[in-house]
Short mmCIF file of C-alpha atoms in Angstrom, two decimals:
data_model
loop_
_atom_site.label_atom_id
_atom_site.label_comp_id
_atom_site.label_asym_id
_atom_site.label_seq_id
_atom_site.Cartn_x
_atom_site.Cartn_y
_atom_site.Cartn_z
CA UNK G 7 100.54 84.31 -123.26
CA UNK G 8 102.25 87.46 -124.44
CA UNK G 9 100.40 89.07 -127.29
CA UNK G 10 102.34 89.48 -130.56
CA UNK G 11 101.16 93.08 -130.65
CA UNK G 12 103.40 93.96 -127.71
CA UNK G 13 106.34 91.98 -129.04
CA UNK G 14 106.51 93.81 -132.36
CA UNK G 15 107.72 97.36 -132.38
CA UNK G 16 106.15 99.47 -135.09
CA UNK G 17 108.30 100.00 -138.15
CA UNK G 18 106.83 103.51 -138.34
CA UNK G 19 108.05 104.33 -134.83
CA UNK G 20 111.50 102.95 -135.47
CA UNK G 21 111.92 104.88 -138.65
CA UNK G 22 110.83 108.13 -137.05
CA UNK G 23 113.52 107.88 -134.38
CA UNK G 24 116.07 106.72 -136.93
CA UNK G 25 115.42 109.68 -139.20
CA UNK G 26 115.88 112.11 -136.32
CA UNK G 27 119.34 110.79 -135.55
CA UNK G 28 120.38 110.79 -139.18
CA UNK G 29 119.20 114.37 -139.70
CA UNK G 30 121.40 115.49 -136.79
CA UNK G 31 124.37 113.72 -138.30
CA UNK G 32 123.83 115.31 -141.68
CA UNK G 33 123.50 118.79 -140.16
CA UNK G 34 126.65 118.49 -138.09
CA UNK G 35 128.74 117.20 -140.97
CA UNK G 36 127.52 119.89 -143.35
CA UNK G 37 128.68 122.66 -141.01
CA UNK G 38 132.34 121.83 -141.72
CA UNK G 39 133.29 123.12 -145.16
CA UNK G 40 136.74 122.08 -146.43
CA UNK G 41 138.86 124.76 -148.11
CA UNK G 42 142.28 125.15 -149.68
CA UNK G 43 145.06 127.33 -148.17
CA UNK G 44 144.00 130.26 -150.35
CA UNK G 45 140.45 130.09 -149.00
CA UNK G 46 138.82 128.74 -152.16
CA UNK G 47 136.74 125.59 -152.30
CA UNK G 48 138.77 122.54 -153.33
CA UNK G 49 138.15 120.73 -156.57
CA UNK G 50 137.35 117.09 -156.01
CA UNK G 51 138.28 114.64 -158.76
CA UNK G 52 135.05 112.66 -158.36
CA UNK G 53 133.05 112.48 -161.58
CA UNK G 54 129.47 113.80 -161.61
CA UNK G 55 128.14 110.27 -162.18
CA UNK G 56 130.02 108.94 -159.14
CA UNK G 57 128.84 111.84 -156.97
CA UNK G 58 125.24 111.32 -158.06
CA UNK G 59 125.50 107.63 -157.27
CA UNK G 60 126.81 108.32 -153.78
CA UNK G 61 124.10 110.88 -153.14
CA UNK G 62 121.49 108.35 -154.20
CA UNK G 63 122.95 105.75 -151.83
CA UNK G 64 122.76 108.26 -148.95
CA UNK G 65 119.09 108.91 -149.72
CA UNK G 66 118.35 105.18 -149.88
CA UNK G 67 120.08 104.49 -146.59
CA UNK G 68 118.12 107.31 -144.98
CA UNK G 69 114.86 105.66 -146.04
CA UNK G 70 115.60 102.34 -144.30
CA UNK G 71 113.80 101.71 -141.04
CA UNK G 72 115.78 100.31 -138.07
CA UNK G 73 112.96 97.75 -137.87
CA UNK G 74 114.82 95.78 -140.55
CA UNK G 75 118.16 95.87 -138.73
CA UNK G 76 119.68 94.31 -135.63
CA UNK G 77 119.76 97.20 -133.19
CA UNK G 78 121.57 95.75 -130.16
CA UNK G 79 124.22 93.19 -129.35
CA UNK G 80 121.87 91.14 -127.18
CA UNK G 81 119.69 90.33 -130.18
CA UNK G 82 122.76 89.40 -132.25
CA UNK G 83 124.00 87.15 -129.44
CA UNK G 84 120.67 85.34 -129.22
CA UNK G 85 120.68 84.78 -132.98
CA UNK G 86 124.25 83.38 -132.96
CA UNK G 87 123.85 81.11 -129.94
CA UNK G 88 120.49 79.67 -130.97
CA UNK G 89 121.58 79.05 -134.56
CA UNK G 90 124.88 77.39 -133.64
CA UNK G 91 123.30 75.21 -130.95
CA UNK G 92 120.74 74.01 -133.48
CA UNK G 93 123.47 73.38 -136.07
CA UNK G 94 125.52 71.30 -133.65
CA UNK G 95 122.48 69.07 -133.10
CA UNK G 96 120.92 68.94 -136.55
CA UNK G 97 123.62 69.44 -139.21
CA UNK G 98 123.66 66.95 -142.05
CA UNK G 99 126.55 64.53 -142.45
CA UNK G 100 128.06 65.62 -145.79
CA UNK G 101 131.34 64.44 -147.36
CA UNK G 102 132.85 67.91 -147.75
CA UNK G 103 132.15 68.71 -144.10
CA UNK G 104 133.81 65.50 -142.95
CA UNK G 105 136.82 66.15 -145.15
CA UNK G 106 137.23 69.79 -144.05
CA UNK G 107 136.81 68.97 -140.36
CA UNK G 108 139.35 66.14 -140.47
CA UNK G 109 141.99 67.89 -142.61
CA UNK G 110 144.88 69.51 -140.74
CA UNK G 111 146.67 70.89 -143.80
CA UNK G 112 145.11 74.34 -144.48
CA UNK G 113 145.62 74.22 -148.25
CA UNK G 114 144.06 70.78 -148.61
CA UNK G 115 141.22 71.90 -146.32
CA UNK G 116 140.67 74.99 -148.46
CA UNK G 117 140.69 72.87 -151.63
CA UNK G 118 138.05 70.52 -150.19
CA UNK G 119 135.81 73.47 -149.34
CA UNK G 120 136.49 75.18 -152.68
CA UNK G 121 135.42 72.16 -154.73
CA UNK G 122 132.21 71.70 -152.73
CA UNK G 123 131.24 75.36 -152.91
CA UNK G 124 131.72 75.52 -156.68
CA UNK G 125 129.73 72.33 -157.23
CA UNK G 126 126.92 73.50 -154.95
CA UNK G 127 126.33 76.68 -156.94
CA UNK G 128 122.82 76.36 -158.43
CA UNK G 129 122.91 72.61 -157.71
CA UNK G 130 121.10 70.51 -155.13
CA UNK G 131 123.08 68.77 -152.40
CA UNK G 132 121.75 65.33 -153.35
CA UNK G 133 123.16 65.72 -156.86
CA UNK G 134 126.53 67.03 -155.72
CA UNK G 135 127.39 64.25 -153.24
CA UNK G 136 128.28 61.64 -155.87
CA UNK G 137 130.14 64.11 -158.09
CA UNK G 138 132.13 65.46 -155.14
CA UNK G 139 133.09 61.99 -153.96
CA UNK G 140 134.32 60.91 -157.39
CA UNK G 141 136.16 64.23 -157.91
CA UNK G 142 138.07 64.00 -154.63
CA UNK G 143 138.93 60.37 -155.26
CA UNK G 144 140.38 61.26 -158.66
CA UNK G 145 142.06 64.54 -157.67
CA UNK G 146 142.56 64.63 -153.87
CA UNK G 147 144.90 67.65 -153.98
CA UNK G 148 145.25 70.92 -155.86
CA UNK G 149 148.37 69.56 -157.52
CA UNK G 150 146.44 66.55 -158.86
CA UNK G 151 143.75 68.78 -160.35
CA UNK G 152 146.27 71.21 -161.81
CA UNK G 153 147.98 68.41 -163.74
CA UNK G 154 144.73 66.94 -165.13
CA UNK G 155 143.57 67.59 -168.68
CA UNK G 156 140.52 69.73 -169.43
CA UNK G 157 139.05 66.70 -171.20
CA UNK G 158 139.22 64.72 -167.95
CA UNK G 159 137.64 67.58 -166.00
CA UNK G 160 134.79 67.92 -168.50
CA UNK G 161 134.28 64.17 -168.51
CA UNK G 162 133.83 63.97 -164.74
CA UNK G 163 131.71 67.14 -164.67
CA UNK G 164 129.38 65.90 -167.45
CA UNK G 165 125.76 66.05 -166.31
CA UNK G 166 126.37 68.48 -163.44
CA UNK G 167 125.54 71.54 -165.55
CA UNK G 168 127.06 75.01 -165.72
CA UNK G 169 130.17 73.45 -167.23
CA UNK G 170 132.37 76.52 -167.04
CA UNK G 171 132.55 75.96 -163.28
CA UNK G 172 134.75 72.88 -163.69
CA UNK G 173 137.03 74.65 -166.13
CA UNK G 174 137.45 77.70 -163.89
CA UNK G 175 138.07 75.47 -160.88
CA UNK G 176 140.94 73.81 -162.68
CA UNK G 177 142.28 77.18 -163.84
CA UNK G 178 142.25 78.31 -160.21
CA UNK G 179 144.13 75.20 -159.10
CA UNK G 180 146.75 75.76 -161.80
CA UNK G 181 147.23 79.34 -160.68
CA UNK G 182 147.69 78.32 -157.04
CA UNK G 183 150.26 75.67 -158.01
CA UNK G 184 152.15 77.65 -160.66
CA UNK G 185 152.00 81.22 -159.31
CA UNK G 186 151.18 81.07 -155.59
CA UNK G 187 153.57 78.36 -154.47
CA UNK G 188 150.80 75.84 -153.88
CA UNK G 189 149.21 77.94 -151.12
CA UNK G 190 145.58 79.07 -151.27
CA UNK G 191 145.02 82.73 -150.28
CA UNK G 192 143.68 82.98 -146.72
CA UNK G 193 141.30 85.96 -146.88
CA UNK G 194 138.09 86.55 -148.77
CA UNK G 195 139.57 89.66 -150.36
CA UNK G 196 142.65 87.92 -151.78
CA UNK G 197 140.72 84.82 -152.81
CA UNK G 198 138.33 86.89 -154.87
CA UNK G 199 141.13 89.01 -156.30
CA UNK G 200 143.56 86.25 -157.26
CA UNK G 201 141.54 83.17 -158.21
CA UNK G 202 139.53 82.89 -161.45
CA UNK G 203 135.87 82.03 -160.99
CA UNK G 204 135.89 82.83 -157.26
CA UNK G 205 133.27 85.46 -156.49
CA UNK G 206 132.29 87.16 -153.27
CA UNK G 207 130.25 84.27 -151.88
CA UNK G 208 132.74 81.50 -152.69
CA UNK G 209 135.62 83.59 -151.35
CA UNK G 210 133.79 84.19 -148.09
CA UNK G 211 132.87 80.53 -147.71
CA UNK G 212 136.45 79.33 -148.23
CA UNK G 213 137.94 82.02 -145.98
CA UNK G 214 135.51 81.40 -143.13
CA UNK G 215 135.28 77.58 -143.25
CA UNK G 216 138.88 76.74 -144.13
CA UNK G 217 140.79 79.62 -142.51
CA UNK G 218 138.46 80.95 -139.80
CA UNK G 219 138.11 84.48 -141.14
CA UNK G 220 135.12 86.25 -139.58
CA UNK G 221 133.42 87.16 -142.84
CA UNK G 222 129.75 86.71 -143.67
CA UNK G 223 128.36 85.01 -146.76
CA UNK G 224 125.13 85.44 -148.68
CA UNK G 225 123.71 82.75 -150.94
CA UNK G 226 120.11 81.97 -151.87
CA UNK G 227 119.42 80.21 -148.57
CA UNK G 228 120.91 83.03 -146.50
CA UNK G 229 118.93 85.60 -148.50
CA UNK G 230 115.71 83.81 -147.57
CA UNK G 231 116.65 83.52 -143.88
CA UNK G 232 117.67 87.17 -143.54
CA UNK G 233 114.69 88.51 -145.48
CA UNK G 234 112.34 86.64 -143.15
CA UNK G 235 114.18 87.33 -139.92
CA UNK G 236 114.16 91.07 -140.67
CA UNK G 237 110.94 91.22 -142.77
CA UNK G 238 112.70 92.51 -145.87
CA UNK G 239 110.10 92.56 -148.63
CA UNK G 240 111.91 94.63 -151.23
CA UNK G 241 113.45 92.94 -154.26
CA UNK G 242 116.38 90.94 -152.86
CA UNK G 243 118.02 90.97 -156.28
CA UNK G 244 118.42 94.74 -156.34
CA UNK G 245 121.86 96.18 -155.67
CA UNK G 246 120.75 98.17 -152.64
CA UNK G 247 118.95 95.31 -150.91
CA UNK G 248 121.85 92.98 -151.69
CA UNK G 249 124.23 95.38 -150.00
CA UNK G 250 122.01 95.49 -146.93
CA UNK G 251 121.89 91.69 -146.76
CA UNK G 252 125.67 91.44 -146.94
CA UNK G 253 125.92 94.01 -144.13
CA UNK G 254 123.53 91.98 -141.99
CA UNK G 255 125.48 88.78 -142.68
CA UNK G 256 128.71 90.47 -141.64
CA UNK G 257 127.11 91.84 -138.48
CA UNK G 258 125.76 88.44 -137.48
CA UNK G 259 128.70 86.12 -138.24
CA UNK G 260 130.18 84.64 -135.06
CA UNK G 261 133.88 85.62 -134.81
CA UNK G 262 134.61 82.51 -132.73
CA UNK G 263 133.03 80.05 -135.21
CA UNK G 264 132.62 81.88 -138.54
CA UNK G 265 132.73 78.78 -140.73
CA UNK G 266 130.20 76.89 -138.64
CA UNK G 267 127.97 79.97 -138.43
CA UNK G 268 127.90 80.46 -142.20
CA UNK G 269 127.18 76.79 -142.79
CA UNK G 270 124.47 76.91 -140.13
CA UNK G 271 122.75 79.86 -141.81
CA UNK G 272 122.79 78.05 -145.15
CA UNK G 273 121.65 74.80 -143.50
CA UNK G 274 118.74 76.60 -141.87
CA UNK G 275 117.58 77.96 -145.22
CA UNK G 276 117.98 74.58 -146.92
CA UNK G 277 116.22 72.41 -144.34
CA UNK G 278 113.90 74.57 -142.18
CA UNK G 279 113.39 78.04 -143.64
CA UNK G 280 112.52 76.59 -147.05
CA UNK G 281 110.92 78.50 -149.93
CA UNK G 282 107.45 76.95 -149.98
CA UNK G 283 106.78 75.08 -146.74
CA UNK G 284 108.94 76.52 -143.95
CA UNK G 285 108.93 74.61 -140.66
CA UNK G 286 108.70 77.59 -138.33
CA UNK G 287 107.98 75.47 -135.26
CA UNK G 288 111.45 73.94 -135.60
CA UNK G 289 113.28 77.21 -136.30
CA UNK G 290 115.98 78.07 -133.74
CA UNK G 291 115.75 81.83 -134.41
CA UNK G 292 111.96 82.12 -134.35
CA UNK G 293 112.11 84.41 -131.31
CA UNK G 294 113.86 87.15 -133.33
CA UNK G 295 112.04 86.56 -136.62
CA UNK G 296 110.09 89.59 -137.84
CA UNK G 297 108.21 87.53 -140.42
CA UNK G 298 106.94 85.15 -137.73
CA UNK G 299 105.94 88.10 -135.56
CA UNK G 300 104.08 89.54 -138.51
CA UNK G 301 102.18 86.27 -139.02
CA UNK G 302 101.17 86.19 -135.35
CA UNK G 303 100.05 89.79 -135.48
CA UNK G 304 97.97 89.25 -138.62
CA UNK G 305 96.33 86.20 -137.03
CA UNK G 306 95.55 88.20 -133.90
CA UNK G 307 94.07 91.04 -135.88
CA UNK G 308 91.93 88.62 -137.89
CA UNK G 309 90.67 86.85 -134.76
CA UNK G 310 89.75 90.15 -133.08
CA UNK G 311 88.18 91.60 -136.23
CA UNK G 312 90.09 94.84 -136.12
CA UNK G 313 89.86 96.16 -139.70
CA UNK G 314 91.58 99.43 -138.84
CA UNK G 315 94.67 97.93 -137.22
CA UNK G 316 97.92 99.54 -138.46
CA UNK G 317 100.14 97.52 -140.80
CA UNK G 318 103.60 96.99 -139.30
CA UNK G 319 105.11 97.03 -142.78
CA UNK G 320 104.08 100.64 -143.44
CA UNK G 321 106.99 102.97 -142.84
CA UNK G 322 106.61 106.72 -142.29
CA UNK G 323 104.62 107.81 -145.35
CA UNK G 324 105.83 111.39 -144.87
CA UNK G 325 109.40 110.23 -145.44
CA UNK G 326 108.61 108.06 -148.44
CA UNK G 327 108.53 104.30 -148.89
CA UNK G 328 111.01 102.30 -146.81
CA UNK G 329 113.52 100.80 -149.22
CA UNK G 330 113.49 97.41 -147.50
CA UNK G 331 109.72 97.00 -147.31
CA UNK G 332 107.58 95.37 -149.95
CA UNK G 333 106.17 97.89 -152.43
CA UNK G 334 102.56 99.02 -151.87
CA UNK G 335 101.57 97.15 -155.03
CA UNK G 336 102.35 93.83 -153.29
CA UNK G 337 100.15 93.60 -150.17
CA UNK G 338 100.47 90.94 -147.51
CA UNK G 339 99.10 87.55 -148.53
CA UNK G 340 97.56 85.85 -145.50
CA UNK G 341 97.82 82.40 -147.11
CA UNK G 342 101.59 82.61 -147.55
CA UNK G 343 102.60 83.45 -143.98
CA UNK G 344 106.36 83.92 -143.63
CA UNK G 345 106.72 82.92 -147.29
CA UNK G 346 105.65 86.49 -148.12
CA UNK G 347 109.41 87.04 -147.72
CA UNK G 348 111.54 87.30 -149.73
CA UNK G 349 109.83 88.90 -152.66
CA UNK G 350 110.04 86.77 -155.78
CA UNK G 351 112.17 88.49 -158.37
CA UNK G 352 110.76 88.69 -161.86
CA UNK G 353 112.90 86.66 -164.24
CA UNK G 354 113.27 87.00 -167.94
CA UNK G 355 112.08 83.91 -169.75
CA UNK G 356 114.92 82.06 -171.49
CA UNK G 357 115.36 82.94 -175.11
CA UNK G 358 114.26 80.22 -177.51
CA UNK G 359 116.64 78.71 -180.04
CA UNK G 360 116.49 75.75 -182.39
CA UNK G 361 119.19 73.34 -183.53
CA UNK G 362 119.27 70.38 -185.92
CA UNK G 363 121.53 67.56 -184.76
CA UNK G 364 122.33 64.16 -186.21
CA UNK G 365 123.45 60.86 -184.73
CA UNK G 366 125.75 59.50 -187.44
CA UNK G 367 126.44 55.80 -186.91
CA UNK G 368 128.64 53.14 -188.47
CA UNK G 369 126.80 49.94 -187.50
CA UNK G 370 129.48 47.66 -189.01
CA UNK G 371 132.60 49.47 -187.89
CA UNK G 372 135.56 47.39 -186.83
CA UNK G 373 135.22 46.52 -183.17
CA UNK G 374 131.50 47.26 -183.06
CA UNK G 375 129.08 50.03 -183.98
CA UNK G 376 130.38 53.57 -183.51
CA UNK G 377 128.83 57.05 -183.46
CA UNK G 378 130.41 60.36 -184.44
CA UNK G 379 131.00 63.12 -181.89
CA UNK G 380 132.53 66.54 -182.55
CA UNK G 381 133.95 68.99 -180.01
CA UNK G 382 132.34 72.33 -179.26
CA UNK G 383 134.38 75.58 -179.31
CA UNK G 384 136.63 76.33 -176.33
CA UNK G 385 134.42 79.22 -175.20
CA UNK G 386 130.71 79.87 -174.91
CA UNK G 387 127.87 77.51 -174.05
CA UNK G 388 129.05 73.97 -173.19
CA UNK G 389 132.62 74.95 -174.06
CA UNK G 390 134.89 72.02 -174.91
CA UNK G 391 132.22 69.35 -174.55
CA UNK G 392 131.44 66.75 -177.21
CA UNK G 393 128.21 66.60 -179.17
CA UNK G 394 126.59 65.15 -182.26
CA UNK G 395 127.16 67.28 -185.39
CA UNK G 396 124.69 70.15 -185.22
CA UNK G 397 123.64 73.32 -187.03
CA UNK G 398 121.57 76.28 -185.94
CA UNK G 399 118.10 75.96 -187.42
CA UNK G 400 115.03 78.11 -187.92
CA UNK G 401 111.97 77.21 -185.83
CA UNK G 402 110.09 76.67 -189.08
CA UNK G 403 112.54 73.91 -190.01
CA UNK G 404 113.21 75.30 -193.48
CA UNK G 405 116.51 74.22 -195.03
CA UNK G 406 117.72 72.48 -191.86
CA UNK G 407 117.91 69.11 -193.65
CA UNK G 408 120.30 70.47 -196.28
CA UNK G 409 122.35 72.47 -193.77
CA UNK G 410 122.76 69.47 -191.50
CA UNK G 411 123.81 67.24 -194.38
CA UNK G 412 126.51 69.75 -195.38
CA UNK G 413 127.76 69.81 -191.77
CA UNK G 414 128.00 66.02 -191.70
CA UNK G 415 129.85 65.94 -195.02
CA UNK G 416 132.36 68.47 -193.73
CA UNK G 417 133.39 65.85 -191.16
CA UNK G 418 133.22 62.55 -193.05
CA UNK G 419 132.89 63.34 -196.76
CA UNK G 420 130.06 62.50 -199.19
CA UNK G 421 126.93 60.97 -197.68
CA UNK G 422 123.63 59.64 -199.10
CA UNK G 423 121.10 62.43 -198.51
CA UNK G 424 118.15 60.07 -198.79
CA UNK G 425 119.23 58.16 -195.66
CA UNK G 426 118.98 61.18 -193.34
CA UNK G 427 115.91 60.56 -191.20
CA UNK G 428 114.09 62.87 -188.76
CA UNK G 429 113.41 61.01 -185.51
CA UNK G 430 111.83 63.65 -183.27
CA UNK G 431 112.78 66.55 -181.04
CA UNK G 432 114.21 67.25 -177.61
CA UNK G 433 113.61 70.39 -175.55
CA UNK G 434 116.35 71.23 -173.07
CA UNK G 435 116.44 74.41 -170.98
CA UNK G 436 119.73 75.89 -169.89
CA UNK G 437 119.85 78.80 -167.45
CA UNK G 438 119.15 81.38 -170.15
CA UNK G 439 118.33 79.40 -173.31
CA UNK G 440 115.47 77.09 -174.16
CA UNK G 441 116.94 74.98 -176.93
CA UNK G 442 114.88 72.69 -179.15
CA UNK G 443 116.92 70.00 -180.87
CA UNK G 444 115.50 68.48 -184.04
CA UNK G 445 116.92 64.97 -183.93
CA UNK G 446 118.09 63.21 -187.09
CA UNK G 447 119.81 59.91 -187.65
CA UNK G 448 121.90 58.44 -190.44
CA UNK G 449 123.36 54.93 -190.53
CA UNK G 450 126.24 54.16 -192.90
CA UNK G 451 125.04 50.66 -193.71
CA UNK G 452 126.63 49.73 -197.02
CA UNK G 453 129.59 52.06 -197.09
CA UNK G 454 133.24 51.40 -196.39
CA UNK G 455 133.82 52.14 -192.68
CA UNK G 456 135.37 55.53 -191.96
CA UNK G 457 138.60 54.96 -190.05
CA UNK G 458 140.05 58.45 -189.97
CA UNK G 459 138.56 61.72 -188.72
CA UNK G 460 139.76 65.32 -188.77
CA UNK G 461 140.86 67.08 -185.55
CA UNK G 462 137.93 67.81 -183.25
CA UNK G 463 135.99 64.64 -184.14
CA UNK G 464 135.98 61.07 -182.87
CA UNK G 465 134.09 57.81 -183.34
CA UNK G 466 132.91 56.24 -180.07
CA UNK G 467 131.18 53.06 -179.06
CA UNK G 468 127.97 53.32 -177.06
CA UNK G 469 129.82 52.45 -173.88
CA UNK G 470 132.37 55.20 -174.54
CA UNK G 471 129.61 57.70 -175.29
CA UNK G 472 128.00 57.23 -171.88
CA UNK G 473 131.27 58.03 -170.08
CA UNK G 474 132.41 60.82 -172.41
CA UNK G 475 132.32 64.57 -171.72
CA UNK G 476 128.86 65.10 -173.20
CA UNK G 477 126.01 67.24 -171.90
CA UNK G 478 122.70 66.01 -170.54
CA UNK G 479 121.05 67.43 -173.66
CA UNK G 480 123.10 65.12 -175.90
CA UNK G 481 122.13 62.13 -173.78
CA UNK G 482 118.50 63.09 -174.33
CA UNK G 483 119.14 63.30 -178.06
CA UNK G 484 120.73 59.87 -178.05
CA UNK G 485 117.75 58.37 -176.21
CA UNK G 486 115.49 59.62 -178.98
CA UNK G 487 117.75 58.03 -181.60
CA UNK G 488 117.92 54.74 -179.71
CA UNK G 489 114.18 54.64 -179.22
CA UNK G 490 113.39 55.20 -182.91
CA UNK G 491 115.95 52.88 -184.45
CA UNK G 492 114.49 49.77 -186.12
CA UNK G 493 114.58 46.83 -183.77
CA UNK G 494 114.54 48.86 -180.56
CA UNK G 495 111.61 48.97 -178.18
CA UNK G 496 109.76 52.17 -177.44
CA UNK G 497 109.72 53.41 -173.87
CA UNK G 498 107.16 55.00 -171.61
CA UNK G 499 105.72 58.50 -171.66
CA UNK G 500 108.36 60.13 -169.50
CA UNK G 501 110.63 61.95 -171.93
CA UNK G 502 110.38 65.55 -173.03
CA UNK G 503 110.72 64.46 -176.64
CA UNK G 504 108.34 64.01 -179.53
CA UNK G 505 108.50 61.74 -182.52
CA UNK G 506 107.76 62.91 -186.06
CA UNK G 507 104.12 62.70 -187.04
CA UNK G 508 101.83 63.61 -189.87
CA UNK G 509 99.57 65.29 -187.34
CA UNK G 510 99.75 68.90 -186.26
CA UNK G 511 102.87 69.80 -184.27
CA UNK G 512 102.08 69.45 -180.54
CA UNK G 513 102.02 72.51 -178.32
CA UNK G 514 104.67 72.88 -175.57
CA UNK G 515 102.11 71.78 -173.03
CA UNK G 516 101.68 68.50 -174.87
CA UNK G 517 105.37 67.62 -174.80
CA UNK G 518 106.20 64.86 -172.38
CA UNK G 519 109.08 64.41 -169.97
CA UNK G 520 112.61 63.55 -170.88
CA UNK G 521 113.05 59.84 -170.33
CA UNK G 522 110.60 58.60 -172.97
CA UNK G 523 113.00 56.13 -174.48
CA UNK G 524 114.91 53.73 -172.30
CA UNK G 525 118.70 53.83 -172.94
CA UNK G 526 120.59 50.57 -173.53
CA UNK G 527 123.32 51.54 -171.06
CA UNK G 528 123.18 53.41 -167.76
CA UNK G 529 123.85 57.12 -167.99
CA UNK G 530 125.41 59.55 -165.57
CA UNK G 531 123.28 61.31 -162.99
CA UNK G 532 121.23 63.84 -164.92
CA UNK G 533 121.75 67.50 -164.15
CA UNK G 534 119.33 69.35 -161.90
CA UNK G 535 120.66 72.57 -163.43
CA UNK G 536 118.78 72.60 -166.70
CA UNK G 537 117.11 75.63 -165.18
CA UNK G 538 118.38 77.80 -162.35
CA UNK G 539 116.61 76.65 -159.23
#
């Protein structure tokens, strides 16, 4: 058996040879000094800040070891062939793949890919399948989506999270239909330039899968695959490392099958090269994986008890720290294996906010009991969705009762303050906000039913509520209300809610999961995007 030690070339050696070549290039280019016809040095319009930035980029590139790159075409060929062969055998049967593969019209094919890529952003495949199927059944073409109302889009998107995605997708469809003659741009560059909400990744995915453009893509799965294959331990979220990953993706993409290659790379990260428990024995590119080689080397060193063995991740100390290696403060963790890569980026905790919200109900309304919903502003968090009347509240809870009552009265007129009851709380985490809803309820038992509402408000039955464009957070709020109403049964301990109590307020660790109270009617699939995965 070939020892891993001989299979892994030292990062230190690679960087030494790489630096020598780069120094020669720098010397040769600096010997040519541009001048104007009168012999004076020209004045370049570049600002000092831009020049400094470029100089910094040159220094960073010079401190990258070739160990982290693909140095020859043979290695690239092996990576492409092994990955695509594996993908042909193991790829999952997904509705957007079937639709794209069977669609001959390029614009309809691009639309099918576009919808799937937008839905899959920060969302698990299992959650997206049902939403994608219902979306394409309702709006099978760009023209169908462009003519839909935003209310319809929000209604179908409800529960999927990151709601601005649906709105921007429709805006993009409208632009294609109204300004681009119904034709989707064919290149990643024009897609990103012309379509709202289409960033670098989505543009590359559409261009490669739908139109066959040989352009690489980098999403979270591809980041993990590339960081492990090339042992990149630096912060993958930094601008410099991100640029290097995009360069690697572009170098690797197969020009004959760019769409399949990009999907294969993402599939590998999603099913084999997973964050916590990678299945290295089933990996088609194990033979060129630096992380796997590092694991084998560390195991060999440990078995031979060689405490002084050099670390392959150390890169030319005399030239400074390699910009793609893990920092010295984060040593190799033997228990993690290849999961030492990529480095986990430090995330800011979501900011905490508090809101008081009220389920206002007319139990004896004509046609059955109805609840009041009001529409959120057209921009910002949960833009355009419907919710129970709410006010921003202080964590201490001071004055929220009075403020909430005034908000309710602004929609329906005078109300009996004594009937406003506090039912509990719901904690819901968005990508950047941890929002605690204090849940109130008020039933208009003996009053004349309200039959008219101002613009931006509506009375809905329970059945209508469960199919309306409301967020997952509001469905949680409603479950609390339903569970605390007189005559309803309490549920199990599965909801991240708490009922009012005379005891001390429970700590966050004591709060239970979010399905505590059983709803009377089935709800939409709950979002897996309450927090960025």
